PDB file of N, CA and C in Angstrom:
ATOM      1  N   UNK V   1     -23.523   7.683 -11.890  1.00 51.00           N
ATOM      2  CA  UNK V   1     -23.211   8.950 -12.508  1.00 51.00           C
ATOM      3  C   UNK V   1     -22.348   8.686 -13.737  1.00 51.00           C
ATOM      4  N   UNK V   2     -22.686   9.261 -14.853  1.00 58.00           N
ATOM      5  CA  UNK V   2     -21.935   9.071 -16.080  1.00 58.00           C
ATOM      6  C   UNK V   2     -20.593   9.799 -15.991  1.00 58.00           C
ATOM      7  N   UNK V   3     -19.559   9.209 -16.578  1.00 71.00           N
ATOM      8  CA  UNK V   3     -18.255   9.853 -16.602  1.00 71.00           C
ATOM      9  C   UNK V   3     -17.391   9.586 -15.389  1.00 71.00           C
ATOM     10  N   UNK V   4     -17.809   8.683 -14.515  1.00 78.00           N
ATOM     11  CA  UNK V   4     -16.982   8.342 -13.361  1.00 78.00           C
ATOM     12  C   UNK V   4     -16.813   6.829 -13.296  1.00 78.00           C
ATOM     13  N   UNK V   5     -15.841   6.401 -12.515  1.00 81.00           N
ATOM     14  CA  UNK V   5     -15.573   4.989 -12.287  1.00 81.00           C
ATOM     15  C   UNK V   5     -15.606   4.763 -10.784  1.00 81.00           C
ATOM     16  N   UNK V   6     -15.715   3.524 -10.362  1.00 90.00           N
ATOM     17  CA  UNK V   6     -15.822   3.256  -8.919  1.00 90.00           C
ATOM     18  C   UNK V   6     -14.790   2.246  -8.421  1.00 90.00           C
ATOM     19  N   UNK V   7     -13.591   2.301  -8.972  1.00 92.00           N
ATOM     20  CA  UNK V   7     -12.521   1.417  -8.506  1.00 92.00           C
ATOM     21  C   UNK V   7     -12.043   1.863  -7.124  1.00 92.00           C
ATOM     22  N   UNK V   8     -11.697   0.912  -6.279  1.00 95.00           N
ATOM     23  CA  UNK V   8     -11.179   1.208  -4.951  1.00 95.00           C
ATOM     24  C   UNK V   8      -9.803   1.842  -5.068  1.00 95.00           C
ATOM     25  N   UNK V   9      -9.552   2.887  -4.277  1.00 95.00           N
ATOM     26  CA  UNK V   9      -8.257   3.573  -4.363  1.00 95.00           C
ATOM     27  C   UNK V   9      -7.234   3.065  -3.345  1.00 95.00           C
ATOM     28  N   UNK V  10      -7.661   2.477  -2.248  1.00 96.00           N
ATOM     29  CA  UNK V  10      -6.767   1.969  -1.198  1.00 96.00           C
ATOM     30  C   UNK V  10      -5.922   3.080  -0.571  1.00 96.00           C
ATOM     31  N   UNK V  11      -6.416   4.315  -0.571  1.00 96.00           N
ATOM     32  CA  UNK V  11      -5.623   5.440  -0.053  1.00 96.00           C
ATOM     33  C   UNK V  11      -5.373   5.321   1.449  1.00 96.00           C
ATOM     34  N   UNK V  12      -6.376   4.959   2.219  1.00 96.00           N
ATOM     35  CA  UNK V  12      -6.190   4.841   3.675  1.00 96.00           C
ATOM     36  C   UNK V  12      -5.143   3.765   3.997  1.00 96.00           C
ATOM     37  N   UNK V  13      -5.239   2.644   3.322  1.00 96.00           N
ATOM     38  CA  UNK V  13      -4.268   1.563   3.527  1.00 96.00           C
ATOM     39  C   UNK V  13      -2.874   2.015   3.119  1.00 96.00           C
ATOM     40  N   UNK V  14      -2.776   2.791   2.048  1.00 97.00           N
ATOM     41  CA  UNK V  14      -1.489   3.306   1.582  1.00 97.00           C
ATOM     42  C   UNK V  14      -0.863   4.229   2.616  1.00 97.00           C
ATOM     43  N   UNK V  15      -1.675   5.093   3.210  1.00 97.00           N
ATOM     44  CA  UNK V  15      -1.172   6.004   4.251  1.00 97.00           C
ATOM     45  C   UNK V  15      -0.720   5.212   5.472  1.00 97.00           C
ATOM     46  N   UNK V  16      -1.517   4.227   5.877  1.00 96.00           N
ATOM     47  CA  UNK V  16      -1.154   3.394   7.011  1.00 96.00           C
ATOM     48  C   UNK V  16       0.175   2.681   6.756  1.00 96.00           C
ATOM     49  N   UNK V  17       0.328   2.104   5.566  1.00 95.00           N
ATOM     50  CA  UNK V  17       1.581   1.415   5.239  1.00 95.00           C
ATOM     51  C   UNK V  17       2.767   2.369   5.247  1.00 95.00           C
ATOM     52  N   UNK V  18       2.556   3.589   4.777  1.00 95.00           N
ATOM     53  CA  UNK V  18       3.638   4.572   4.778  1.00 95.00           C
ATOM     54  C   UNK V  18       4.085   4.883   6.199  1.00 95.00           C
ATOM     55  N   UNK V  19       3.143   5.050   7.094  1.00 95.00           N
ATOM     56  CA  UNK V  19       3.461   5.439   8.466  1.00 95.00           C
ATOM     57  C   UNK V  19       3.916   4.276   9.341  1.00 95.00           C
ATOM     58  N   UNK V  20       3.410   3.064   9.085  1.00 92.00           N
ATOM     59  CA  UNK V  20       3.640   1.971  10.030  1.00 92.00           C
ATOM     60  C   UNK V  20       4.438   0.783   9.503  1.00 92.00           C
ATOM     61  N   UNK V  21       4.500   0.610   8.219  1.00 88.00           N
ATOM     62  CA  UNK V  21       5.096  -0.639   7.715  1.00 88.00           C
ATOM     63  C   UNK V  21       6.351  -0.409   6.883  1.00 88.00           C
ATOM     64  N   UNK V  22       6.178   0.104   5.697  1.00 90.00           N
ATOM     65  CA  UNK V  22       7.301   0.216   4.765  1.00 90.00           C
ATOM     66  C   UNK V  22       7.178   1.537   4.018  1.00 90.00           C
ATOM     67  N   UNK V  23       7.955   2.524   4.429  1.00 94.00           N
ATOM     68  CA  UNK V  23       7.853   3.880   3.896  1.00 94.00           C
ATOM     69  C   UNK V  23       7.963   3.959   2.366  1.00 94.00           C
ATOM     70  N   UNK V  24       8.992   3.369   1.739  1.00 95.00           N
ATOM     71  CA  UNK V  24       9.119   3.528   0.278  1.00 95.00           C
ATOM     72  C   UNK V  24       7.943   2.936  -0.495  1.00 95.00           C
ATOM     73  N   UNK V  25       7.516   1.745  -0.124  1.00 96.00           N
ATOM     74  CA  UNK V  25       6.386   1.137  -0.824  1.00 96.00           C
ATOM     75  C   UNK V  25       5.085   1.867  -0.508  1.00 96.00           C
ATOM     76  N   UNK V  26       4.981   2.411   0.695  1.00 96.00           N
ATOM     77  CA  UNK V  26       3.796   3.186   1.056  1.00 96.00           C
ATOM     78  C   UNK V  26       3.666   4.448   0.219  1.00 96.00           C
ATOM     79  N   UNK V  27       4.780   5.132  -0.006  1.00 97.00           N
ATOM     80  CA  UNK V  27       4.759   6.336  -0.846  1.00 97.00           C
ATOM     81  C   UNK V  27       4.338   5.978  -2.269  1.00 97.00           C
ATOM     82  N   UNK V  28       4.911   4.904  -2.805  1.00 97.00           N
ATOM     83  CA  UNK V  28       4.524   4.472  -4.159  1.00 97.00           C
ATOM     84  C   UNK V  28       3.044   4.101  -4.206  1.00 97.00           C
ATOM     85  N   UNK V  29       2.544   3.459  -3.161  1.00 97.00           N
ATOM     86  CA  UNK V  29       1.125   3.089  -3.114  1.00 97.00           C
ATOM     87  C   UNK V  29       0.240   4.330  -3.059  1.00 97.00           C
ATOM     88  N   UNK V  30       0.673   5.368  -2.331  1.00 97.00           N
ATOM     89  CA  UNK V  30      -0.095   6.617  -2.287  1.00 97.00           C
ATOM     90  C   UNK V  30      -0.174   7.231  -3.686  1.00 97.00           C
ATOM     91  N   UNK V  31       0.932   7.212  -4.408  1.00 98.00           N
ATOM     92  CA  UNK V  31       0.948   7.760  -5.770  1.00 98.00           C
ATOM     93  C   UNK V  31      -0.061   7.024  -6.646  1.00 98.00           C
ATOM     94  N   UNK V  32      -0.056   5.702  -6.601  1.00 98.00           N
ATOM     95  CA  UNK V  32      -0.979   4.938  -7.432  1.00 98.00           C
ATOM     96  C   UNK V  32      -2.415   5.060  -6.942  1.00 98.00           C
ATOM     97  N   UNK V  33      -2.608   5.242  -5.635  1.00 97.00           N
ATOM     98  CA  UNK V  33      -3.956   5.482  -5.115  1.00 97.00           C
ATOM     99  C   UNK V  33      -4.515   6.801  -5.647  1.00 97.00           C
ATOM    100  N   UNK V  34      -3.666   7.815  -5.671  1.00 97.00           N
ATOM    101  CA  UNK V  34      -4.094   9.114  -6.207  1.00 97.00           C
ATOM    102  C   UNK V  34      -4.362   9.025  -7.707  1.00 97.00           C
ATOM    103  N   UNK V  35      -3.555   8.252  -8.418  1.00 97.00           N
ATOM    104  CA  UNK V  35      -3.801   8.055  -9.851  1.00 97.00           C
ATOM    105  C   UNK V  35      -5.138   7.344 -10.076  1.00 97.00           C
ATOM    106  N   UNK V  36      -5.430   6.363  -9.239  1.00 97.00           N
ATOM    107  CA  UNK V  36      -6.711   5.657  -9.353  1.00 97.00           C
ATOM    108  C   UNK V  36      -7.869   6.609  -9.085  1.00 97.00           C
ATOM    109  N   UNK V  37      -7.717   7.475  -8.089  1.00 96.00           N
ATOM    110  CA  UNK V  37      -8.767   8.439  -7.769  1.00 96.00           C
ATOM    111  C   UNK V  37      -8.992   9.414  -8.922  1.00 96.00           C
ATOM    112  N   UNK V  38      -7.904   9.902  -9.495  1.00 96.00           N
ATOM    113  CA  UNK V  38      -8.015  10.822 -10.630  1.00 96.00           C
ATOM    114  C   UNK V  38      -8.685  10.132 -11.819  1.00 96.00           C
ATOM    115  N   UNK V  39      -8.283   8.898 -12.085  1.00 96.00           N
ATOM    116  CA  UNK V  39      -8.888   8.154 -13.194  1.00 96.00           C
ATOM    117  C   UNK V  39     -10.365   7.864 -12.913  1.00 96.00           C
ATOM    118  N   UNK V  40     -10.698   7.590 -11.653  1.00 95.00           N
ATOM    119  CA  UNK V  40     -12.107   7.394 -11.280  1.00 95.00           C
ATOM    120  C   UNK V  40     -12.928   8.636 -11.605  1.00 95.00           C
ATOM    121  N   UNK V  41     -12.392   9.782 -11.233  1.00 94.00           N
ATOM    122  CA  UNK V  41     -13.134  11.033 -11.447  1.00 94.00           C
ATOM    123  C   UNK V  41     -13.279  11.381 -12.920  1.00 94.00           C
ATOM    124  N   UNK V  42     -12.286  10.984 -13.734  1.00 94.00           N
ATOM    125  CA  UNK V  42     -12.362  11.301 -15.160  1.00 94.00           C
ATOM    126  C   UNK V  42     -13.100  10.228 -15.958  1.00 94.00           C
ATOM    127  N   UNK V  43     -13.433   9.119 -15.300  1.00 92.00           N
ATOM    128  CA  UNK V  43     -14.180   8.066 -15.973  1.00 92.00           C
ATOM    129  C   UNK V  43     -13.329   7.074 -16.730  1.00 92.00           C
ATOM    130  N   UNK V  44     -12.012   7.114 -16.553  1.00 94.00           N
ATOM    131  CA  UNK V  44     -11.102   6.189 -17.227  1.00 94.00           C
ATOM    132  C   UNK V  44     -11.011   4.896 -16.416  1.00 94.00           C
ATOM    133  N   UNK V  45     -11.935   3.986 -16.693  1.00 94.00           N
ATOM    134  CA  UNK V  45     -12.047   2.760 -15.911  1.00 94.00           C
ATOM    135  C   UNK V  45     -10.805   1.885 -16.011  1.00 94.00           C
ATOM    136  N   UNK V  46     -10.225   1.783 -17.190  1.00 95.00           N
ATOM    137  CA  UNK V  46      -9.043   0.937 -17.380  1.00 95.00           C
ATOM    138  C   UNK V  46      -7.856   1.441 -16.566  1.00 95.00           C
ATOM    139  N   UNK V  47      -7.582   2.735 -16.648  1.00 96.00           N
ATOM    140  CA  UNK V  47      -6.476   3.307 -15.884  1.00 96.00           C
ATOM    141  C   UNK V  47      -6.762   3.217 -14.383  1.00 96.00           C
ATOM    142  N   UNK V  48      -8.008   3.446 -13.989  1.00 96.00           N
ATOM    143  CA  UNK V  48      -8.374   3.350 -12.573  1.00 96.00           C
ATOM    144  C   UNK V  48      -8.174   1.929 -12.061  1.00 96.00           C
ATOM    145  N   UNK V  49      -8.571   0.950 -12.843  1.00 96.00           N
ATOM    146  CA  UNK V  49      -8.416  -0.447 -12.437  1.00 96.00           C
ATOM    147  C   UNK V  49      -6.935  -0.807 -12.320  1.00 96.00           C
ATOM    148  N   UNK V  50      -6.129  -0.403 -13.298  1.00 97.00           N
ATOM    149  CA  UNK V  50      -4.697  -0.712 -13.266  1.00 97.00           C
ATOM    150  C   UNK V  50      -3.995  -0.041 -12.084  1.00 97.00           C
ATOM    151  N   UNK V  51      -4.298   1.227 -11.864  1.00 97.00           N
ATOM    152  CA  UNK V  51      -3.678   1.953 -10.742  1.00 97.00           C
ATOM    153  C   UNK V  51      -4.137   1.389  -9.407  1.00 97.00           C
ATOM    154  N   UNK V  52      -5.403   1.019  -9.313  1.00 97.00           N
ATOM    155  CA  UNK V  52      -5.934   0.431  -8.092  1.00 97.00           C
ATOM    156  C   UNK V  52      -5.255  -0.904  -7.798  1.00 97.00           C
ATOM    157  N   UNK V  53      -5.090  -1.720  -8.812  1.00 97.00           N
ATOM    158  CA  UNK V  53      -4.439  -3.021  -8.646  1.00 97.00           C
ATOM    159  C   UNK V  53      -2.982  -2.840  -8.209  1.00 97.00           C
ATOM    160  N   UNK V  54      -2.299  -1.885  -8.808  1.00 98.00           N
ATOM    161  CA  UNK V  54      -0.902  -1.625  -8.436  1.00 98.00           C
ATOM    162  C   UNK V  54      -0.811  -1.136  -6.995  1.00 98.00           C
ATOM    163  N   UNK V  55      -1.709  -0.222  -6.604  1.00 98.00           N
ATOM    164  CA  UNK V  55      -1.723   0.264  -5.220  1.00 98.00           C
ATOM    165  C   UNK V  55      -1.972  -0.882  -4.251  1.00 98.00           C
ATOM    166  N   UNK V  56      -2.921  -1.765  -4.588  1.00 97.00           N
ATOM    167  CA  UNK V  56      -3.215  -2.916  -3.726  1.00 97.00           C
ATOM    168  C   UNK V  56      -1.987  -3.813  -3.590  1.00 97.00           C
ATOM    169  N   UNK V  57      -1.325  -4.117  -4.707  1.00 98.00           N
ATOM    170  CA  UNK V  57      -0.158  -4.992  -4.665  1.00 98.00           C
ATOM    171  C   UNK V  57       0.993  -4.376  -3.871  1.00 98.00           C
ATOM    172  N   UNK V  58       1.204  -3.068  -4.034  1.00 97.00           N
ATOM    173  CA  UNK V  58       2.238  -2.390  -3.252  1.00 97.00           C
ATOM    174  C   UNK V  58       1.901  -2.411  -1.763  1.00 97.00           C
ATOM    175  N   UNK V  59       0.627  -2.243  -1.435  1.00 97.00           N
ATOM    176  CA  UNK V  59       0.213  -2.287  -0.031  1.00 97.00           C
ATOM    177  C   UNK V  59       0.395  -3.673   0.566  1.00 97.00           C
ATOM    178  N   UNK V  60       0.090  -4.704  -0.196  1.00 97.00           N
ATOM    179  CA  UNK V  60       0.305  -6.066   0.297  1.00 97.00           C
ATOM    180  C   UNK V  60       1.795  -6.302   0.529  1.00 97.00           C
ATOM    181  N   UNK V  61       2.621  -5.915  -0.434  1.00 97.00           N
ATOM    182  CA  UNK V  61       4.068  -6.094  -0.288  1.00 97.00           C
ATOM    183  C   UNK V  61       4.603  -5.299   0.902  1.00 97.00           C
ATOM    184  N   UNK V  62       4.143  -4.060   1.066  1.00 96.00           N
ATOM    185  CA  UNK V  62       4.583  -3.229   2.184  1.00 96.00           C
ATOM    186  C   UNK V  62       4.185  -3.808   3.524  1.00 96.00           C
ATOM    187  N   UNK V  63       2.966  -4.327   3.610  1.00 96.00           N
ATOM    188  CA  UNK V  63       2.495  -4.924   4.870  1.00 96.00           C
ATOM    189  C   UNK V  63       3.304  -6.175   5.205  1.00 96.00           C
ATOM    190  N   UNK V  64       3.555  -7.018   4.217  1.00 96.00           N
ATOM    191  CA  UNK V  64       4.327  -8.242   4.455  1.00 96.00           C
ATOM    192  C   UNK V  64       5.751  -7.900   4.885  1.00 96.00           C
ATOM    193  N   UNK V  65       6.376  -6.977   4.187  1.00 96.00           N
ATOM    194  CA  UNK V  65       7.744  -6.569   4.549  1.00 96.00           C
ATOM    195  C   UNK V  65       7.761  -5.965   5.954  1.00 96.00           C
ATOM    196  N   UNK V  66       6.779  -5.128   6.256  1.00 94.00           N
ATOM    197  CA  UNK V  66       6.701  -4.525   7.589  1.00 94.00           C
ATOM    198  C   UNK V  66       6.542  -5.556   8.686  1.00 94.00           C
ATOM    199  N   UNK V  67       5.685  -6.543   8.465  1.00 94.00           N
ATOM    200  CA  UNK V  67       5.465  -7.594   9.465  1.00 94.00           C
ATOM    201  C   UNK V  67       6.732  -8.425   9.649  1.00 94.00           C
ATOM    202  N   UNK V  68       7.388  -8.747   8.541  1.00 96.00           N
ATOM    203  CA  UNK V  68       8.636  -9.516   8.636  1.00 96.00           C
ATOM    204  C   UNK V  68       9.694  -8.733   9.408  1.00 96.00           C
ATOM    205  N   UNK V  69       9.816  -7.438   9.137  1.00 94.00           N
ATOM    206  CA  UNK V  69      10.794  -6.622   9.870  1.00 94.00           C
ATOM    207  C   UNK V  69      10.465  -6.540  11.355  1.00 94.00           C
ATOM    208  N   UNK V  70       9.195  -6.404  11.681  1.00 94.00           N
ATOM    209  CA  UNK V  70       8.792  -6.361  13.089  1.00 94.00           C
ATOM    210  C   UNK V  70       9.138  -7.672  13.787  1.00 94.00           C
ATOM    211  N   UNK V  71       8.881  -8.797  13.125  1.00 96.00           N
ATOM    212  CA  UNK V  71       9.211 -10.101  13.709  1.00 96.00           C
ATOM    213  C   UNK V  71      10.722 -10.224  13.911  1.00 96.00           C
ATOM    214  N   UNK V  72      11.497  -9.789  12.925  1.00 96.00           N
ATOM    215  CA  UNK V  72      12.957  -9.850  13.049  1.00 96.00           C
ATOM    216  C   UNK V  72      13.437  -8.991  14.213  1.00 96.00           C
ATOM    217  N   UNK V  73      12.867  -7.807  14.362  1.00 95.00           N
ATOM    218  CA  UNK V  73      13.257  -6.923  15.466  1.00 95.00           C
ATOM    219  C   UNK V  73      12.902  -7.537  16.810  1.00 95.00           C
ATOM    220  N   UNK V  74      11.718  -8.131  16.915  1.00 96.00           N
ATOM    221  CA  UNK V  74      11.306  -8.764  18.177  1.00 96.00           C
ATOM    222  C   UNK V  74      12.218  -9.940  18.503  1.00 96.00           C
ATOM    223  N   UNK V  75      12.487 -10.788  17.525  1.00 96.00           N
ATOM    224  CA  UNK V  75      13.350 -11.944  17.756  1.00 96.00           C
ATOM    225  C   UNK V  75      14.760 -11.480  18.143  1.00 96.00           C
ATOM    226  N   UNK V  76      15.290 -10.487  17.469  1.00 96.00           N
ATOM    227  CA  UNK V  76      16.622  -9.983  17.799  1.00 96.00           C
ATOM    228  C   UNK V  76      16.646  -9.387  19.206  1.00 96.00           C
ATOM    229  N   UNK V  77      15.577  -8.706  19.575  1.00 95.00           N
ATOM    230  CA  UNK V  77      15.504  -8.112  20.907  1.00 95.00           C
ATOM    231  C   UNK V  77      15.449  -9.191  21.984  1.00 95.00           C
ATOM    232  N   UNK V  78      14.661 -10.216  21.752  1.00 94.00           N
ATOM    233  CA  UNK V  78      14.559 -11.307  22.723  1.00 94.00           C
ATOM    234  C   UNK V  78      15.878 -12.048  22.822  1.00 94.00           C
ATOM    235  N   UNK V  79      16.512 -12.289  21.693  1.00 93.00           N
ATOM    236  CA  UNK V  79      17.806 -12.978  21.708  1.00 93.00           C
ATOM    237  C   UNK V  79      18.860 -12.141  22.419  1.00 93.00           C
ATOM    238  N   UNK V  80      18.827 -10.840  22.233  1.00 92.00           N
ATOM    239  CA  UNK V  80      19.800  -9.958  22.867  1.00 92.00           C
ATOM    240  C   UNK V  80      19.563  -9.877  24.374  1.00 92.00           C
ATOM    241  N   UNK V  81      18.313  -9.858  24.797  1.00 90.00           N
ATOM    242  CA  UNK V  81      17.994  -9.775  26.228  1.00 90.00           C
ATOM    243  C   UNK V  81      18.230 -11.095  26.947  1.00 90.00           C
ATOM    244  N   UNK V  82      18.257 -12.202  26.237  1.00 86.00           N
ATOM    245  CA  UNK V  82      18.448 -13.495  26.901  1.00 86.00           C
ATOM    246  C   UNK V  82      19.919 -13.802  27.170  1.00 86.00           C
ATOM    247  N   UNK V  83      20.818 -12.988  26.664  1.00 74.00           N
ATOM    248  CA  UNK V  83      22.254 -13.232  26.876  1.00 74.00           C
ATOM    249  C   UNK V  83      22.700 -12.802  28.237  1.00 74.00           C
TER     250      UNK V  83
END
């Protein structure tokens, strides 16, 4: 279809990260996912690609931070229960 772009928005991943991993980075990823979607609909491929890439990078950072925090919490819990 002319006038549209097909960059991935990563919106589902952004919502998941907001709810389960890292709230601040998840919110920022949702914003950039929505920007990518808007740019896709208007046909602005460059803006859609940039927003999509930013959303992806924020989601990766949020997931890594979330996993690290979960590991720290588990280790602290095990250490506390072993005393």
